[in-house]
mmCIF file of C-alpha atoms in Angstrom:
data_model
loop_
_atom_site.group_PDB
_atom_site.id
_atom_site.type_symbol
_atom_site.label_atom_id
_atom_site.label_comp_id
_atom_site.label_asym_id
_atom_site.label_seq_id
_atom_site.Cartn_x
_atom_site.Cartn_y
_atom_site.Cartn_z
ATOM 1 C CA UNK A 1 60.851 106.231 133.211
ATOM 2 C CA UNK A 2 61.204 109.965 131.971
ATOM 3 C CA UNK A 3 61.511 110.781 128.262
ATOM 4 C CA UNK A 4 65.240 112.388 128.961
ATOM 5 C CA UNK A 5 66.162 108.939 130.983
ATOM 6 C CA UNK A 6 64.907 106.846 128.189
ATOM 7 C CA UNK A 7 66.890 109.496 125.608
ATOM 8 C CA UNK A 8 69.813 108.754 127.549
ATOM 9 C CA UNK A 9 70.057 105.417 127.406
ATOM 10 C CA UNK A 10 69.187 105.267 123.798
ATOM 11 C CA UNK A 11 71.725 107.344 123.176
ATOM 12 C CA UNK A 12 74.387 104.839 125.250
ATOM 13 C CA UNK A 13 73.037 101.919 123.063
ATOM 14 C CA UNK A 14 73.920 103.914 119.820
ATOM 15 C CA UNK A 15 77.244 104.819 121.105
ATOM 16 C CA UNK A 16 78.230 101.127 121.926
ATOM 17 C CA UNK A 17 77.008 99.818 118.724
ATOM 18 C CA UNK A 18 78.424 102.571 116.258
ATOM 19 C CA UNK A 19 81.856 101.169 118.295
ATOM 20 C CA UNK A 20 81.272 97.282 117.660
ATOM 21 C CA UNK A 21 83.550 97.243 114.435
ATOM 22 C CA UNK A 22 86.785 98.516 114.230
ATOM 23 C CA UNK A 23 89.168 99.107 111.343
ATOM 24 C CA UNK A 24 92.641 99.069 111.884
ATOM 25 C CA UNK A 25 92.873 102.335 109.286
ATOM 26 C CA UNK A 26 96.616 102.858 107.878
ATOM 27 C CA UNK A 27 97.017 105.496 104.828
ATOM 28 C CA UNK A 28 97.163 102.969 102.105
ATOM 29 C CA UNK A 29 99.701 104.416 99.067
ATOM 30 C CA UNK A 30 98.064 103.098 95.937
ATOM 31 C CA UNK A 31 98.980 99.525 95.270
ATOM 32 C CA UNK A 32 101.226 99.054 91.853
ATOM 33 C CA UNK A 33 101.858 95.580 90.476
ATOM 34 C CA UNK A 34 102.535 94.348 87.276
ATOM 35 C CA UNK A 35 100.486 92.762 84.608
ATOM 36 C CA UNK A 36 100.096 89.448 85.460
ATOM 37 C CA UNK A 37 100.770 89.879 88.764
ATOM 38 C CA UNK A 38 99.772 89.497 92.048
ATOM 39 C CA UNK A 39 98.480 92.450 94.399
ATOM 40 C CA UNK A 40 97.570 91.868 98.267
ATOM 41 C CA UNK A 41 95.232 94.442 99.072
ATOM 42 C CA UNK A 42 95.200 95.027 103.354
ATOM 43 C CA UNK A 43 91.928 94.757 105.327
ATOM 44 C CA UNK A 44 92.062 93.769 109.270
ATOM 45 C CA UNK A 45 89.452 94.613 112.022
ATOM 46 C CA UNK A 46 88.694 93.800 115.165
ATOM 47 C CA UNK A 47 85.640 93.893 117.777
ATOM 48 C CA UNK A 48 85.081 95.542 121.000
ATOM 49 C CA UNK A 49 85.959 92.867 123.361
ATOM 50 C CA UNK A 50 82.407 93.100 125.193
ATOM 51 C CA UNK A 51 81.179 92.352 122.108
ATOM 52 C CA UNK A 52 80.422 88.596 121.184
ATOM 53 C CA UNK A 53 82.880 86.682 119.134
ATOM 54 C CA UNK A 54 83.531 86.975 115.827
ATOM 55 C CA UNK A 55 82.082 83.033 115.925
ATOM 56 C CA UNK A 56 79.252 83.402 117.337
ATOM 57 C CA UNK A 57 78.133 86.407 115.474
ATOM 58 C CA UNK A 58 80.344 86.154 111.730
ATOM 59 C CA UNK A 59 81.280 89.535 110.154
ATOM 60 C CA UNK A 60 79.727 89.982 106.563
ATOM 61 C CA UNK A 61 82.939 91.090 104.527
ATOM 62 C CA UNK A 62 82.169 92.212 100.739
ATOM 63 C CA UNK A 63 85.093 93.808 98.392
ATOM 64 C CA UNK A 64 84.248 96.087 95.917
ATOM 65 C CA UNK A 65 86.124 97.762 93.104
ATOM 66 C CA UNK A 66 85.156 100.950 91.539
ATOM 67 C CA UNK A 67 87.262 102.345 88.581
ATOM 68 C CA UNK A 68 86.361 105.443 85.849
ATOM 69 C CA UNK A 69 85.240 104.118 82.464
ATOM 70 C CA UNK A 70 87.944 104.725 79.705
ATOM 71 C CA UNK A 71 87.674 107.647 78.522
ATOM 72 C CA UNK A 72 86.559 108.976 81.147
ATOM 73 C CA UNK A 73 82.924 109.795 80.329
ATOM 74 C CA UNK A 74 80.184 108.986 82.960
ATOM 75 C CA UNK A 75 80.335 108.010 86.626
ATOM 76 C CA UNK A 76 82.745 105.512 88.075
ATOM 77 C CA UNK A 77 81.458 101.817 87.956
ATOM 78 C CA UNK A 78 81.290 99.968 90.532
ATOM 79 C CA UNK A 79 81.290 95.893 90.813
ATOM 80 C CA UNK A 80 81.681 93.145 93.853
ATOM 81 C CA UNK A 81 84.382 91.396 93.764
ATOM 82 C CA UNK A 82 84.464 88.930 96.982
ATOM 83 C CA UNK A 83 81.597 88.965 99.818
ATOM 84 C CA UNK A 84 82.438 86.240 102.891
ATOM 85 C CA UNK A 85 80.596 85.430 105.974
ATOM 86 C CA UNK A 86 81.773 83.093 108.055
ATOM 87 C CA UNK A 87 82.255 79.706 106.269
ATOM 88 C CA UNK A 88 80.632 81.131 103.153
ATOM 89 C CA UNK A 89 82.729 82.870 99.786
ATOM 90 C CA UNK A 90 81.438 84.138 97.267
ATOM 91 C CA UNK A 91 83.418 85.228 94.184
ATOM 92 C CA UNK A 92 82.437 87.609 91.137
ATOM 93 C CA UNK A 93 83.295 85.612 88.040
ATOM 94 C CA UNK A 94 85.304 87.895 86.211
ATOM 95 C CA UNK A 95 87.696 87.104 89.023
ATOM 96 C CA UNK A 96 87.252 83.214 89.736
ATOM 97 C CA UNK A 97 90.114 81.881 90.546
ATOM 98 C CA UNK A 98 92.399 84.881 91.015
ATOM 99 C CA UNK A 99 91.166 85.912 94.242
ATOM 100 C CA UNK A 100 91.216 84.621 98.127
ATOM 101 C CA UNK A 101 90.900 86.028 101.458
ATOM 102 C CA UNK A 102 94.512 85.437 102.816
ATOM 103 C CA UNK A 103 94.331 84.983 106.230
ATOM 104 C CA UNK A 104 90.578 84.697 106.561
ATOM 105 C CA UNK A 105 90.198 80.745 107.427
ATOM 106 C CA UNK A 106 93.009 81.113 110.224
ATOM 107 C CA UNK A 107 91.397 84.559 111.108
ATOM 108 C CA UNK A 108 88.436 85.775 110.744
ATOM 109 C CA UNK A 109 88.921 89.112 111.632
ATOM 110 C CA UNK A 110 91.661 89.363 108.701
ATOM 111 C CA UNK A 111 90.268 90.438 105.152
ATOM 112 C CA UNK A 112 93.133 90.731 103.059
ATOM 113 C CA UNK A 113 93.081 89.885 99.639
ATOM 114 C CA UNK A 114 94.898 88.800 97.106
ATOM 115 C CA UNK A 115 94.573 88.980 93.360
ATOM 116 C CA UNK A 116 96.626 87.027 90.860
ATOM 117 C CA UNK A 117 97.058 86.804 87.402
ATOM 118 C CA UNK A 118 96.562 90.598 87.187
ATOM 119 C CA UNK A 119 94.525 91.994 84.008
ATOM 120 C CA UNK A 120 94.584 95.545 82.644
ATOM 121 C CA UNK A 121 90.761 95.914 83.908
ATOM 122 C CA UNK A 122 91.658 95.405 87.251
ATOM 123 C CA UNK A 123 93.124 98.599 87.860
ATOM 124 C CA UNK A 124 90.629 100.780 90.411
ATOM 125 C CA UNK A 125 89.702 101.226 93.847
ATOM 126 C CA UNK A 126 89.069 98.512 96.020
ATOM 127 C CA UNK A 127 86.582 99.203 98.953
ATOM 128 C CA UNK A 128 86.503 96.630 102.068
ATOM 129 C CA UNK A 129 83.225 97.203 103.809
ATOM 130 C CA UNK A 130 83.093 94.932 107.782
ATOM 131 C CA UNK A 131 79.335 94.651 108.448
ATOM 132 C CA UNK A 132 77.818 93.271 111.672
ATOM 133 C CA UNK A 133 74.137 93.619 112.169
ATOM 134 C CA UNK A 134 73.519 97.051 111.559
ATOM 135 C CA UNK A 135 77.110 98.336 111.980
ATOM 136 C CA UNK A 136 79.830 98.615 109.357
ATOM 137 C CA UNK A 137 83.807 100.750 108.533
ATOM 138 C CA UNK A 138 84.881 100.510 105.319
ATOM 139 C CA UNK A 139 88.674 100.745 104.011
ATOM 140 C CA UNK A 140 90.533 102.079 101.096
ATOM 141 C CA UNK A 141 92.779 100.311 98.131
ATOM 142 C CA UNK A 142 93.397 101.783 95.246
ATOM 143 C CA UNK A 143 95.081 99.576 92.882
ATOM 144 C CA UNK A 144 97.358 100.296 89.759
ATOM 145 C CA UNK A 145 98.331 97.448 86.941
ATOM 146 C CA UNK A 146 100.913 98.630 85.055
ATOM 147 C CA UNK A 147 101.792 97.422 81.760
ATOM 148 C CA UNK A 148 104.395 98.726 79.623
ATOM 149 C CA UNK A 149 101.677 100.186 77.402
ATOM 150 C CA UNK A 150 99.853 102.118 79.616
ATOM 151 C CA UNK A 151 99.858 105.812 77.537
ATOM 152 C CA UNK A 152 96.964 107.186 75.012
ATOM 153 C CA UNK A 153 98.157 109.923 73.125
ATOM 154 C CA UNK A 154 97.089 112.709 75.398
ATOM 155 C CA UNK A 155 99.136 111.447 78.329
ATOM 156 C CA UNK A 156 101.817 110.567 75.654
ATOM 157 C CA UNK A 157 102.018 114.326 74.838
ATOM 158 C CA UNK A 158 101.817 115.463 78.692
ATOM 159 C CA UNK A 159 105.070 112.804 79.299
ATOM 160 C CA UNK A 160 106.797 114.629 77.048
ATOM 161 C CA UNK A 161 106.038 118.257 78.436
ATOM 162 C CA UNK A 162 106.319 117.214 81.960
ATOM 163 C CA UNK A 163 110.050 116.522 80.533
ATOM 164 C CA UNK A 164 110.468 119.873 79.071
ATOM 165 C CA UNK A 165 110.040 118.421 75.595
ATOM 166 C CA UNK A 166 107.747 117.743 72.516
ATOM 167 C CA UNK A 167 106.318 114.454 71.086
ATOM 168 C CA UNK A 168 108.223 113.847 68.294
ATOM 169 C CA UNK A 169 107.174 114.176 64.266
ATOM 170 C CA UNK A 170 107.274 110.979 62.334
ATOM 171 C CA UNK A 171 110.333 113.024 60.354
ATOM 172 C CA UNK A 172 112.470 113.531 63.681
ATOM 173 C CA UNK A 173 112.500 109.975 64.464
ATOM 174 C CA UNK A 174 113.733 109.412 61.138
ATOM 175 C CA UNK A 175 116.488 111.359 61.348
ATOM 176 C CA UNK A 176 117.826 110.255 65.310
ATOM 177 C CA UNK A 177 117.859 106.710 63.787
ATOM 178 C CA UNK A 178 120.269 107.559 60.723
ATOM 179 C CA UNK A 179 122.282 109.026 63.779
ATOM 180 C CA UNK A 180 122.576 105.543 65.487
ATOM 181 C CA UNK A 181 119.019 105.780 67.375
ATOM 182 C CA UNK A 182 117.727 102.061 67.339
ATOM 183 C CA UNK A 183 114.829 100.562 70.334
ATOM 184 C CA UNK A 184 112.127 98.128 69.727
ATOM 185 C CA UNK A 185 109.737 99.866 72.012
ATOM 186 C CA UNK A 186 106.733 101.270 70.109
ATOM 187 C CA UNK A 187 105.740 104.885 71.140
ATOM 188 C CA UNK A 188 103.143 107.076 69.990
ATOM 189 C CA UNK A 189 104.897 110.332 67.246
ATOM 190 C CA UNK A 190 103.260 113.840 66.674
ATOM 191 C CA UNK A 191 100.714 112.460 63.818
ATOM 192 C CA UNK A 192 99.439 109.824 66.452
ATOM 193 C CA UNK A 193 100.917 107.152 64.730
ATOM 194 C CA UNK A 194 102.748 104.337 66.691
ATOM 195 C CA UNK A 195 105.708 103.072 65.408
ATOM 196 C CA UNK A 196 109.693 102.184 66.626
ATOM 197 C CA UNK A 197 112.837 102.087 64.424
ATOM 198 C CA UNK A 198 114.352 98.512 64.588
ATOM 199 C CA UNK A 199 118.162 97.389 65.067
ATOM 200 C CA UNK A 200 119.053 97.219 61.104
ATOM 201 C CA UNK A 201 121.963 95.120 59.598
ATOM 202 C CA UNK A 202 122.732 95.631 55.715
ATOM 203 C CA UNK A 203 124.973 94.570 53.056
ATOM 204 C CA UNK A 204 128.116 95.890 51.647
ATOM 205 C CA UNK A 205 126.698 97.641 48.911
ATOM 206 C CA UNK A 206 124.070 99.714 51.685
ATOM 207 C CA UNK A 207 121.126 99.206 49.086
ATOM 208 C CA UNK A 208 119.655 96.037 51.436
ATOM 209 C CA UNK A 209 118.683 95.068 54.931
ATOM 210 C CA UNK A 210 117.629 92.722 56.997
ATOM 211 C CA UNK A 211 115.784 93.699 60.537
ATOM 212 C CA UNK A 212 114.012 92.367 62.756
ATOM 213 C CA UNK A 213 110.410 93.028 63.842
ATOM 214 C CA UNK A 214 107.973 92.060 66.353
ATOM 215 C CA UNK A 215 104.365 93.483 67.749
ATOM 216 C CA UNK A 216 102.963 92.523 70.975
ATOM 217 C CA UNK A 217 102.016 89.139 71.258
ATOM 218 C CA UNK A 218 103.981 87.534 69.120
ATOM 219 C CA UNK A 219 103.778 86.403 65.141
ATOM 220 C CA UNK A 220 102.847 83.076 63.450
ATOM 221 C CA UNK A 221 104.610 82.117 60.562
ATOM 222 C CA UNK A 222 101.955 83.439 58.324
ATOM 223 C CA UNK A 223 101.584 86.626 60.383
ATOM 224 C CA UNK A 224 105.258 87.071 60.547
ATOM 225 C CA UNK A 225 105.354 86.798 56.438
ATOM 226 C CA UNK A 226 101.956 89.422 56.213
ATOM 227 C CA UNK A 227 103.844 91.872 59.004
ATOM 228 C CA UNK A 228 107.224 92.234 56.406
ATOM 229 C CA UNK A 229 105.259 92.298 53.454
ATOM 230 C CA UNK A 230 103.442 95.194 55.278
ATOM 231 C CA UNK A 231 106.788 97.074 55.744
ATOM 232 C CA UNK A 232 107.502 96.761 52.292
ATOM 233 C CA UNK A 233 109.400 93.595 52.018
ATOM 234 C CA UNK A 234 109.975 89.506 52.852
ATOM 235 C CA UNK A 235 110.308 87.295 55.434
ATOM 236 C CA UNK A 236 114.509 86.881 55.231
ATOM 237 C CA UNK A 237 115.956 83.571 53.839
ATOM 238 C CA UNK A 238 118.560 81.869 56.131
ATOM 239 C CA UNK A 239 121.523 83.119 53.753
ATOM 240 C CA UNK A 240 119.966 86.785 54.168
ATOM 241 C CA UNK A 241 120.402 86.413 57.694
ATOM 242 C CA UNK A 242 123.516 85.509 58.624
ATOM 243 C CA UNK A 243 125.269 87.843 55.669
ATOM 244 C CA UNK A 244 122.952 90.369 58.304
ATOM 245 C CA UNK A 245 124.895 88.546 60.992
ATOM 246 C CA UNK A 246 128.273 88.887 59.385
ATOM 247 C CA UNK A 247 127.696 92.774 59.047
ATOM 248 C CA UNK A 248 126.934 92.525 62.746
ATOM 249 C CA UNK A 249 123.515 92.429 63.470
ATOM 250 C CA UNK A 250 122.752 91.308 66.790
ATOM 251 C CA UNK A 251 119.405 90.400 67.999
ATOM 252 C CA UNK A 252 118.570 88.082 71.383
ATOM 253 C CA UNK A 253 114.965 87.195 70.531
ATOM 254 C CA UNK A 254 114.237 84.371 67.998
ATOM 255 C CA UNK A 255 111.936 85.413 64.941
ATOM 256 C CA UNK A 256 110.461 83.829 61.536
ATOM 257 C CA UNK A 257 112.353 83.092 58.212
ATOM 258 C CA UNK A 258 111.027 82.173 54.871
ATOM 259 C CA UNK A 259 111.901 78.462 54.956
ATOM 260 C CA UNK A 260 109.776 77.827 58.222
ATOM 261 C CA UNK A 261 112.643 78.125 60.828
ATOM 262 C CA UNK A 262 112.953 80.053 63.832
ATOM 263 C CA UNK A 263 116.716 81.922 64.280
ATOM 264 C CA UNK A 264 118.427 84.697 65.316
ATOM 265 C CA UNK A 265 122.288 85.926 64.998
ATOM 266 C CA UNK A 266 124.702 86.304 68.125
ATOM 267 C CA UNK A 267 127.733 88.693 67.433
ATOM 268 C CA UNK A 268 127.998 89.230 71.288
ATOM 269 C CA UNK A 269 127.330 86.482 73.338
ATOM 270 C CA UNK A 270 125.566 86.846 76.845
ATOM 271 C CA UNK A 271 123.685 85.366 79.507
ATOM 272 C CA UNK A 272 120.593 83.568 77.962
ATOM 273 C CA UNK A 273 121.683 84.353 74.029
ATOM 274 C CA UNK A 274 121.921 80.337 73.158
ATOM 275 C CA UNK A 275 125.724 80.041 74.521
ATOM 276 C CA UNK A 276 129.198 81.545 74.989
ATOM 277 C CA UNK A 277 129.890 81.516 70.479
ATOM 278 C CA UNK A 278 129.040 84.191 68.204
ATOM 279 C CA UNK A 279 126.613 82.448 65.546
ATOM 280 C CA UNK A 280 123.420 82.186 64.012
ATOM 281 C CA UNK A 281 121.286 80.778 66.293
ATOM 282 C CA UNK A 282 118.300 78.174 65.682
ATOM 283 C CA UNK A 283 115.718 77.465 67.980
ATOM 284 C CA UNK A 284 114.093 74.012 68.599
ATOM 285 C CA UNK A 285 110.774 73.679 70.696
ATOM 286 C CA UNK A 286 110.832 70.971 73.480
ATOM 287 C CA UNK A 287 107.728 68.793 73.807
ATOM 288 C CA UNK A 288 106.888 71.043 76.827
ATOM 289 C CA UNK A 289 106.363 73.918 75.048
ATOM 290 C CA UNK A 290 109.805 75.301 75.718
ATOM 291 C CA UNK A 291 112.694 76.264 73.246
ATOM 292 C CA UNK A 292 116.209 75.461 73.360
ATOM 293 C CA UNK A 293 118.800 76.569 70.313
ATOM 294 C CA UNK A 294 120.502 74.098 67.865
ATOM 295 C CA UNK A 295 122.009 73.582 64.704
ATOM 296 C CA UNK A 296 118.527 71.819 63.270
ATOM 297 C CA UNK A 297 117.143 73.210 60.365
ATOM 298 C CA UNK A 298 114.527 71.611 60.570
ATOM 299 C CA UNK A 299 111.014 73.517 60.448
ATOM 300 C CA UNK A 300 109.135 74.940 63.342
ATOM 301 C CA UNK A 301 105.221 74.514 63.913
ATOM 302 C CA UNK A 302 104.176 77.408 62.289
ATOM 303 C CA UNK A 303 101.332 78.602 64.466
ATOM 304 C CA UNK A 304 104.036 79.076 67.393
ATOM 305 C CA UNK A 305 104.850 82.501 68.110
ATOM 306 C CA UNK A 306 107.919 84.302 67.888
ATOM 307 C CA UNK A 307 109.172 87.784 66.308
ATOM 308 C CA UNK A 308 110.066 88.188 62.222
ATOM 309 C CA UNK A 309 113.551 88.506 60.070
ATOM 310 C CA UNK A 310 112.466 91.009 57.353
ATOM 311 C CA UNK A 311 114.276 91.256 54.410
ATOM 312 C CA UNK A 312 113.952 94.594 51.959
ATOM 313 C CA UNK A 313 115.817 95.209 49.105
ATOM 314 C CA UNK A 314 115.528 99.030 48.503
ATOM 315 C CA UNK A 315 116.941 101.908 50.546
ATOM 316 C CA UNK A 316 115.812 102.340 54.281
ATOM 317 C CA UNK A 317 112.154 103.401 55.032
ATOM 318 C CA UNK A 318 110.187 103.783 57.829
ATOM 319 C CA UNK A 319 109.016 100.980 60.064
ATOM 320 C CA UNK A 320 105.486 101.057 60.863
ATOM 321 C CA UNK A 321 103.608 98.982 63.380
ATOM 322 C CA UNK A 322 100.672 97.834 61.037
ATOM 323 C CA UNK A 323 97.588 99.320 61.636
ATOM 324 C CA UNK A 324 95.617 97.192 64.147
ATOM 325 C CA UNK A 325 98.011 97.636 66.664
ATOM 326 C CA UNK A 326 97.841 101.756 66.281
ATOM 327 C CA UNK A 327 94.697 101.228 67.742
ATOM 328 C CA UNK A 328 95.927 100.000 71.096
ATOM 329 C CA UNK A 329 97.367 102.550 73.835
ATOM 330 C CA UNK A 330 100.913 102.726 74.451
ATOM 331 C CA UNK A 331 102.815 104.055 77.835
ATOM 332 C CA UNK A 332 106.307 104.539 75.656
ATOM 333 C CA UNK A 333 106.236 108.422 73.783
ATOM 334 C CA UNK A 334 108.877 108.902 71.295
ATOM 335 C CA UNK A 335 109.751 112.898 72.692
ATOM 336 C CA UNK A 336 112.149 115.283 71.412
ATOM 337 C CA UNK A 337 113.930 118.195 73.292
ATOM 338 C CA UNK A 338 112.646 121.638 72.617
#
């Protein structure tokens, strides 16, 4: 055999194998779900029919996610996620129980995946990597969780300029809520603070006010008492809240009042509001872990979570979001035209 026959068929051999594996390749637009979620995340391939089968011979299949560390410093990390081959899966604990391999046990050849219960972290780019023997393709999935808090400051600031506007001062959101401005959704102002101007009911007189306030997550009774205290005044007593009510505040999410119950007033009744009749409305946990509304007054289990009824009896001030949820990024920015 001459050196340029035995090139030539080496080179044949290489040919054939680089061509064992092949990776049905579609431009994949970044994948977007929502927190809590569940993302599929496409991966199919399929073998050159000369080739043995896919039982014979198992594909090694191994996701991978790579994502930027926050802030932004340093390389992109990398981790395994999922590696499979043939009856064999093994899973990364940070995502036991969240992932599978959809179509893999009817299908070999299919290694789409799915992740539920979507967390914050799992944002990145997924990379499915087909190995047999020697050979291997790998695909492309970049993945996006979004959660309504999504913004640091910096991108807070860009939102607004990409709108032809300016993040707002602490003094200019003041000033749109004595002109009827009112949302619960925090957003970062001008002196990085975070903080959102609540719907506020008050008496005749204008010297007092009930309103009610929340933070993500929820409040206990205890928390919900240290949270109004914080914004300079008192869980509301049931009489403070429906004279609120009567003066037409209108909230449709349940919060904390100083005797231990859990209400909130109806001047418009809707859809999922506690009925078709204005009122005060107070809610009742089921043994499930459910609530329903009633005219109990009867105390809730104060380590359930719900919003707060704050009571002050000066003039209006500022709402502020107290100070260990500042520290957490926000995707809402509070922007002002220039």
């Amino acid at each position: 055999m001459t050196l340029s026959f035995f090139l030539y068929l080496l080179s044949i051999g290489m040919s054939e194998a680089s061509s064992i594996v092949n990776m049905r390749r579609v431009t994949h637009p970044t994948v977007r779900e929502p927190l809590a979620g569940i993302a599929h995340l496409p991966c199919v391939f399929t073998l050159q029919p000369s080739e043995p089968s896919p039982s014979s011979q198992p594909a090694h299949i191994q996701w991978t996610q790579t994502w930027i560390p926050q802030g932004g410093k340093g390389g992109p990390l990398e981790q395994t996620v999922l590696s499979a081959k043939g009856d064999m899966v093994k899973v990364n604990k940070a995502f036991a129980g969240r992932v599978r391999l959809l179509g893999y046990a009817a299908n070999n050849l299919n290694a789409t995946m799915e992740i539920s219960g979507l967390r914050s972290n799992d944002t990145g780019t997924y990379h499915c990597q087909i190995v047999i023997v020697d050979d291997y393709e790998r695909d492309i999935v970049p993945l996006v969780v979004t959660d309504r808090y999504a913004l640091s400051f910096d991108d807070a600031k860009w939102a607004c300029q990409e709108n032809s506007a300016l993040i707002a001062t602490p003094t200019q959101l003041w000033a749109a809520f004595h002109d009827g401005y009112a949302n619960c959704a925090a957003g970062w102002l001008s002196d990085q603070t975070v903080r959102h101007q609540s719907l506020v009911a008050m008496d005749t007189r204008n010297t007092r006010e009930v309103f009610h306030s929340w933070v993500p997550g929820r409040l206990s009774l205890s928390s919900a008492s240290e949270l109004c205290v914080s914004l300079g005044g008192q869980l509301a007593t049931v009489g403070q809240l429906y004279l609120a009510w009567t003066t037409g505040l209108d909230v449709c999410s349940p919060g904390w009042l100083s005797d231990g119950s859990v209400r909130y007033p109806i001047t418009q009744p809707r859809q999922g509001c506690g009925g078709d009749q204005p009122g005060v409305r107070t809610v009742v946990p089921n043994t499930n872990g459910t609530t329903t509304s009633s005219g109990s007054t009867n105390a809730t289990d104060a380590t359930l979570l719900y919003d707060a009824y704050c009571y002050r009896g000066e003039n209006k001030v500022q709402i502020w979001i107290p100070e260990e949820i500042k520290r957490c990024s926000y995707d809402e920015s509070l922007c002002h035209s220039n």
